[in-house]
Structure formats: C-alpha cells, structure tokens
mmCIF file of C-alpha atoms in Angstrom:
data_model
loop_
_atom_site.group_PDB
_atom_site.id
_atom_site.type_symbol
_atom_site.label_atom_id
_atom_site.label_comp_id
_atom_site.label_asym_id
_atom_site.label_seq_id
_atom_site.Cartn_x
_atom_site.Cartn_y
_atom_site.Cartn_z
ATOM 1 C CA UNK A 1 66.685 36.173 264.361
ATOM 2 C CA UNK A 2 68.000 35.329 260.743
ATOM 3 C CA UNK A 3 67.916 32.393 259.480
ATOM 4 C CA UNK A 4 71.500 30.519 259.796
ATOM 5 C CA UNK A 5 71.375 31.809 263.571
ATOM 6 C CA UNK A 6 67.724 29.984 263.552
ATOM 7 C CA UNK A 7 69.068 27.135 261.928
ATOM 8 C CA UNK A 8 71.880 26.824 263.547
ATOM 9 C CA UNK A 9 69.906 26.660 266.661
ATOM 10 C CA UNK A 10 67.241 23.957 266.152
ATOM 11 C CA UNK A 11 70.970 21.698 264.558
ATOM 12 C CA UNK A 12 72.178 22.034 268.075
ATOM 13 C CA UNK A 13 68.609 20.900 269.349
ATOM 14 C CA UNK A 14 69.053 17.976 267.573
ATOM 15 C CA UNK A 15 72.283 17.013 268.285
ATOM 16 C CA UNK A 16 71.126 17.503 271.873
ATOM 17 C CA UNK A 17 67.942 15.317 270.587
ATOM 18 C CA UNK A 18 69.792 12.483 268.844
ATOM 19 C CA UNK A 19 72.933 11.951 270.827
ATOM 20 C CA UNK A 20 71.167 11.128 274.124
ATOM 21 C CA UNK A 21 68.378 8.832 272.464
ATOM 22 C CA UNK A 22 68.191 5.921 270.251
ATOM 23 C CA UNK A 23 69.096 6.958 266.485
ATOM 24 C CA UNK A 24 67.539 3.487 265.512
ATOM 25 C CA UNK A 25 64.332 4.334 266.483
ATOM 26 C CA UNK A 26 62.091 4.727 263.919
ATOM 27 C CA UNK A 27 59.788 8.105 262.633
ATOM 28 C CA UNK A 28 56.623 7.288 262.181
ATOM 29 C CA UNK A 29 56.214 10.863 260.293
ATOM 30 C CA UNK A 30 59.039 8.826 257.599
ATOM 31 C CA UNK A 31 58.071 6.050 257.174
ATOM 32 C CA UNK A 32 61.150 4.033 256.651
ATOM 33 C CA UNK A 33 63.468 6.087 257.817
ATOM 34 C CA UNK A 34 65.506 6.350 261.610
ATOM 35 C CA UNK A 35 66.204 8.514 263.961
ATOM 36 C CA UNK A 36 70.349 8.286 261.983
ATOM 37 C CA UNK A 37 68.209 7.954 258.831
ATOM 38 C CA UNK A 38 67.365 11.352 259.402
ATOM 39 C CA UNK A 39 70.041 13.644 260.359
ATOM 40 C CA UNK A 40 71.308 11.665 256.822
ATOM 41 C CA UNK A 41 68.816 13.199 254.924
ATOM 42 C CA UNK A 42 69.253 16.670 256.909
ATOM 43 C CA UNK A 43 73.317 16.664 256.358
ATOM 44 C CA UNK A 44 73.250 15.187 252.619
ATOM 45 C CA UNK A 45 70.608 17.580 251.845
ATOM 46 C CA UNK A 46 72.122 20.426 253.732
ATOM 47 C CA UNK A 47 75.609 19.460 251.144
ATOM 48 C CA UNK A 48 73.117 19.187 247.977
ATOM 49 C CA UNK A 49 71.911 22.589 248.707
ATOM 50 C CA UNK A 50 74.971 24.239 248.863
ATOM 51 C CA UNK A 51 75.951 22.016 245.817
ATOM 52 C CA UNK A 52 72.893 22.519 244.186
ATOM 53 C CA UNK A 53 72.218 19.134 243.162
ATOM 54 C CA UNK A 54 68.029 19.205 243.242
ATOM 55 C CA UNK A 55 68.068 15.384 240.418
ATOM 56 C CA UNK A 56 64.872 13.800 242.686
ATOM 57 C CA UNK A 57 63.010 16.527 243.942
ATOM 58 C CA UNK A 58 60.126 15.997 241.607
ATOM 59 C CA UNK A 59 59.515 12.386 241.930
ATOM 60 C CA UNK A 60 60.345 12.319 245.774
ATOM 61 C CA UNK A 61 64.088 10.475 245.112
ATOM 62 C CA UNK A 62 65.512 12.996 246.776
ATOM 63 C CA UNK A 63 66.477 12.817 250.363
ATOM 64 C CA UNK A 64 66.032 8.505 249.892
ATOM 65 C CA UNK A 65 69.286 9.360 247.544
ATOM 66 C CA UNK A 66 70.894 11.078 250.290
ATOM 67 C CA UNK A 67 69.914 7.862 253.175
ATOM 68 C CA UNK A 68 70.957 5.410 251.295
ATOM 69 C CA UNK A 69 74.425 7.179 250.261
ATOM 70 C CA UNK A 70 74.609 7.178 254.044
ATOM 71 C CA UNK A 71 73.484 3.825 255.282
ATOM 72 C CA UNK A 72 75.738 2.562 258.058
ATOM 73 C CA UNK A 73 77.971 5.377 259.306
ATOM 74 C CA UNK A 74 78.153 6.361 262.152
ATOM 75 C CA UNK A 75 75.616 8.783 264.009
ATOM 76 C CA UNK A 76 79.096 11.501 264.839
ATOM 77 C CA UNK A 77 80.406 11.203 261.252
ATOM 78 C CA UNK A 78 77.144 12.469 260.162
ATOM 79 C CA UNK A 79 77.057 14.995 262.687
ATOM 80 C CA UNK A 80 80.698 15.897 261.460
ATOM 81 C CA UNK A 81 79.437 16.161 257.464
ATOM 82 C CA UNK A 82 76.045 17.935 258.876
ATOM 83 C CA UNK A 83 78.503 20.673 260.705
ATOM 84 C CA UNK A 84 80.768 20.713 257.782
ATOM 85 C CA UNK A 85 78.129 21.835 255.115
ATOM 86 C CA UNK A 86 77.098 24.185 257.685
ATOM 87 C CA UNK A 87 79.747 26.026 257.830
ATOM 88 C CA UNK A 88 80.214 25.869 254.402
ATOM 89 C CA UNK A 89 76.654 26.733 253.433
ATOM 90 C CA UNK A 90 76.257 31.054 255.228
ATOM 91 C CA UNK A 91 75.355 32.154 252.256
ATOM 92 C CA UNK A 92 72.772 30.335 251.153
ATOM 93 C CA UNK A 93 70.244 31.366 253.758
ATOM 94 C CA UNK A 94 70.048 35.375 253.169
ATOM 95 C CA UNK A 95 69.067 33.261 249.621
ATOM 96 C CA UNK A 96 65.354 32.453 249.163
ATOM 97 C CA UNK A 97 66.472 29.096 249.862
ATOM 98 C CA UNK A 98 67.134 29.948 253.296
ATOM 99 C CA UNK A 99 63.361 30.038 253.687
ATOM 100 C CA UNK A 100 63.630 26.148 252.224
ATOM 101 C CA UNK A 101 65.947 25.399 254.900
ATOM 102 C CA UNK A 102 63.762 26.593 258.109
ATOM 103 C CA UNK A 103 60.998 25.102 257.774
ATOM 104 C CA UNK A 104 62.749 21.380 256.326
ATOM 105 C CA UNK A 105 64.924 21.746 259.751
ATOM 106 C CA UNK A 106 62.016 22.883 262.195
ATOM 107 C CA UNK A 107 59.550 19.755 260.895
ATOM 108 C CA UNK A 108 62.328 17.332 260.549
ATOM 109 C CA UNK A 109 63.314 18.086 264.483
ATOM 110 C CA UNK A 110 59.635 17.847 265.762
ATOM 111 C CA UNK A 111 59.644 14.526 263.182
ATOM 112 C CA UNK A 112 62.850 13.523 265.795
ATOM 113 C CA UNK A 113 61.324 14.867 268.947
ATOM 114 C CA UNK A 114 57.611 12.230 268.146
ATOM 115 C CA UNK A 115 60.313 9.539 267.562
ATOM 116 C CA UNK A 116 62.121 9.213 271.014
ATOM 117 C CA UNK A 117 59.404 10.783 273.209
ATOM 118 C CA UNK A 118 60.810 14.171 273.197
ATOM 119 C CA UNK A 119 58.042 17.125 272.348
ATOM 120 C CA UNK A 120 59.235 20.883 273.185
ATOM 121 C CA UNK A 121 59.314 24.016 271.908
ATOM 122 C CA UNK A 122 56.179 23.967 269.738
ATOM 123 C CA UNK A 123 55.948 27.433 270.502
ATOM 124 C CA UNK A 124 59.035 28.839 269.912
ATOM 125 C CA UNK A 125 59.543 31.732 267.645
ATOM 126 C CA UNK A 126 61.600 29.143 265.193
ATOM 127 C CA UNK A 127 57.611 27.144 263.964
ATOM 128 C CA UNK A 128 56.380 30.456 262.833
ATOM 129 C CA UNK A 129 59.588 31.086 260.615
ATOM 130 C CA UNK A 130 59.319 27.831 259.369
ATOM 131 C CA UNK A 131 55.839 28.680 257.779
ATOM 132 C CA UNK A 132 56.643 31.244 256.066
ATOM 133 C CA UNK A 133 57.717 28.736 252.823
ATOM 134 C CA UNK A 134 54.798 26.352 253.663
ATOM 135 C CA UNK A 135 52.228 29.304 253.231
ATOM 136 C CA UNK A 136 53.488 30.836 250.103
ATOM 137 C CA UNK A 137 53.377 27.699 247.820
ATOM 138 C CA UNK A 138 49.404 27.033 249.498
ATOM 139 C CA UNK A 139 48.683 30.232 248.378
ATOM 140 C CA UNK A 140 49.898 29.483 244.986
ATOM 141 C CA UNK A 141 48.723 26.901 244.779
ATOM 142 C CA UNK A 142 45.546 27.859 245.815
ATOM 143 C CA UNK A 143 45.500 30.309 243.524
ATOM 144 C CA UNK A 144 47.262 28.500 240.587
ATOM 145 C CA UNK A 145 43.930 25.534 241.198
ATOM 146 C CA UNK A 146 41.505 28.538 241.664
ATOM 147 C CA UNK A 147 40.445 27.361 244.597
ATOM 148 C CA UNK A 148 39.003 29.395 247.100
ATOM 149 C CA UNK A 149 40.716 31.459 249.221
ATOM 150 C CA UNK A 150 40.887 30.307 253.088
ATOM 151 C CA UNK A 151 41.710 32.169 255.818
ATOM 152 C CA UNK A 152 43.639 31.138 258.308
ATOM 153 C CA UNK A 153 43.938 32.136 262.726
ATOM 154 C CA UNK A 154 46.958 31.772 264.306
ATOM 155 C CA UNK A 155 47.503 32.541 267.732
ATOM 156 C CA UNK A 156 49.640 35.531 265.886
ATOM 157 C CA UNK A 157 47.123 36.495 263.699
ATOM 158 C CA UNK A 158 45.926 36.226 260.130
ATOM 159 C CA UNK A 159 46.335 35.336 257.190
ATOM 160 C CA UNK A 160 44.390 35.023 253.787
ATOM 161 C CA UNK A 161 45.823 32.632 250.651
ATOM 162 C CA UNK A 162 44.354 32.337 247.411
ATOM 163 C CA UNK A 163 43.115 35.109 245.769
ATOM 164 C CA UNK A 164 39.167 37.097 246.452
ATOM 165 C CA UNK A 165 37.019 36.822 249.614
ATOM 166 C CA UNK A 166 37.829 33.386 251.777
ATOM 167 C CA UNK A 167 35.140 30.900 251.245
ATOM 168 C CA UNK A 168 35.630 29.494 254.370
ATOM 169 C CA UNK A 169 38.609 29.825 258.129
ATOM 170 C CA UNK A 170 40.395 27.194 259.216
ATOM 171 C CA UNK A 171 41.697 28.341 263.939
ATOM 172 C CA UNK A 172 44.817 26.366 265.124
ATOM 173 C CA UNK A 173 48.064 26.711 266.467
ATOM 174 C CA UNK A 174 51.250 27.058 263.619
ATOM 175 C CA UNK A 175 52.805 24.186 265.059
ATOM 176 C CA UNK A 176 49.871 21.727 263.834
ATOM 177 C CA UNK A 177 49.893 24.611 260.652
ATOM 178 C CA UNK A 178 53.339 23.467 260.406
ATOM 179 C CA UNK A 179 52.608 19.885 260.950
ATOM 180 C CA UNK A 180 49.940 19.823 258.490
ATOM 181 C CA UNK A 181 51.535 21.199 255.307
ATOM 182 C CA UNK A 182 54.301 19.737 255.684
ATOM 183 C CA UNK A 183 51.681 15.873 255.299
ATOM 184 C CA UNK A 184 52.203 15.276 259.195
ATOM 185 C CA UNK A 185 48.787 14.806 259.624
ATOM 186 C CA UNK A 186 45.927 11.846 257.351
ATOM 187 C CA UNK A 187 42.547 13.806 255.952
ATOM 188 C CA UNK A 188 40.289 12.501 259.450
ATOM 189 C CA UNK A 189 43.016 14.430 261.450
ATOM 190 C CA UNK A 190 43.200 18.404 259.183
ATOM 191 C CA UNK A 191 38.830 17.404 258.953
ATOM 192 C CA UNK A 192 39.028 17.465 262.867
ATOM 193 C CA UNK A 193 40.335 20.848 263.621
ATOM 194 C CA UNK A 194 38.328 23.848 263.659
ATOM 195 C CA UNK A 195 36.898 24.775 260.953
ATOM 196 C CA UNK A 196 34.175 27.374 260.181
ATOM 197 C CA UNK A 197 32.920 25.237 257.415
ATOM 198 C CA UNK A 198 33.382 21.302 255.617
ATOM 199 C CA UNK A 199 37.194 21.779 254.715
ATOM 200 C CA UNK A 200 37.083 19.354 251.648
ATOM 201 C CA UNK A 201 37.620 22.834 248.210
ATOM 202 C CA UNK A 202 41.352 22.759 249.701
ATOM 203 C CA UNK A 203 42.136 18.976 251.471
ATOM 204 C CA UNK A 204 43.385 18.082 249.004
ATOM 205 C CA UNK A 205 45.983 20.917 248.872
ATOM 206 C CA UNK A 206 47.078 21.269 252.081
ATOM 207 C CA UNK A 207 49.467 18.693 252.301
ATOM 208 C CA UNK A 208 52.282 20.291 250.622
ATOM 209 C CA UNK A 209 54.497 17.029 250.019
ATOM 210 C CA UNK A 210 51.694 14.363 249.570
ATOM 211 C CA UNK A 211 48.890 13.076 252.497
ATOM 212 C CA UNK A 212 49.184 10.542 254.934
ATOM 213 C CA UNK A 213 47.008 7.381 255.029
ATOM 214 C CA UNK A 214 47.484 6.775 258.755
ATOM 215 C CA UNK A 215 46.905 9.434 261.553
ATOM 216 C CA UNK A 216 50.859 10.570 263.108
ATOM 217 C CA UNK A 217 49.658 11.284 267.078
ATOM 218 C CA UNK A 218 52.195 13.874 269.145
#
C-alpha cells in the first residue's frame, strides 16, 4: 500500500471520528490541544510540508503556530483545507517525507481516538508503516550517542537498533512501540514494558519528541 493511500485512509478515519464526536474534547496526548486543534495541526502541517515551511520545528513551535493561526475556525473549514492540501501533496508521499507524514497522522489518529473514547485500528498495518521513520531515527540516535544496541521484538518480527550486539531486548506490540517513540508514555510506563534488562541506558532516547511527566492510559 502506498504512503498516499495509507495517509488518506487514516485521514478519512479521522474525519469520521471527529464529525461524530466532540471537537472541543481535550486531547491528553497533546496537552493544551482539543480534537479540533489536532485537526488544525494536521491540515496546516500538510500544507507546510508541501510548501517546505519548517520554521519552528527545532523549538517545538511549528505545530503550535498552525493551531494558533486556525483558532476560531469551524471544523468543517479545517476539513476543507485538509482535503485541499492533500490533493496538492501527492508527490510528497513518494519522497522521504512520506514516512514522516504517515508516522504523524497515525499517531494523531490514536491521540484523537483516546480523547473521544473510540479506541481501535491498533492492529492495522498502518501502525507498522508508521514505525518506519521513528525506528530509523531511534537507530541514528543510539549510534550517534554510542549507546548499546537494543533488540525490539514485535508481533511481526525482530529489529535491532543501534550498532553492535544488542545489550538488551524489549518485547512489545507495534502500537505500544509507536506510542512510546511518539512520547505518549511516561518513564514508569516504559519501564513497565517487557524488558529483559534494565531499560535505563535507552530510556532518555526512546521518546523522540520529549518525555511525558504523567501517564497516558489508553
């Protein structure tokens, strides 16, 4: 399945969720944001990707700008913008950015599902596709910081990240790993996973976008 097809399927699932739920529901995975804000971020973020507008990515203000600029807009207006941006982003999904977009939309789909009390699609192949870029980034981080390699065992096989012989192993699901790498679990939740050793050497690197201070229960 192509990245464009995977993205659009997730987009349509999100549209169904948000049009049947409360757009003003707070999203625990994205503190300070509502469901409507997450849609604003997805709609505006896809436009920023197509226009190569990435200011604020390094300091974390990139997504906040998209949300701030769209505060007060109706949900329907945001969905129209998202559709328009999707139509002009076709070539982007075949570029290296495609894997980034898949990781983002699938992570936010589950943020919205949790906020609306509508869990599901955790075994969808899209969750495995969404791990492609985060696992590449984790591998780079471990190598750059000369941390020991880690074996990760998922339902569809093993993956070693980092350089050399693995010094430990983690057994988990693709969904749970996506939530860990996306910063949706706090340290206690990560420690409680099925490790064969102390996760301490990897704990600070597993959350690619910052670590949570409080548990997110899904």
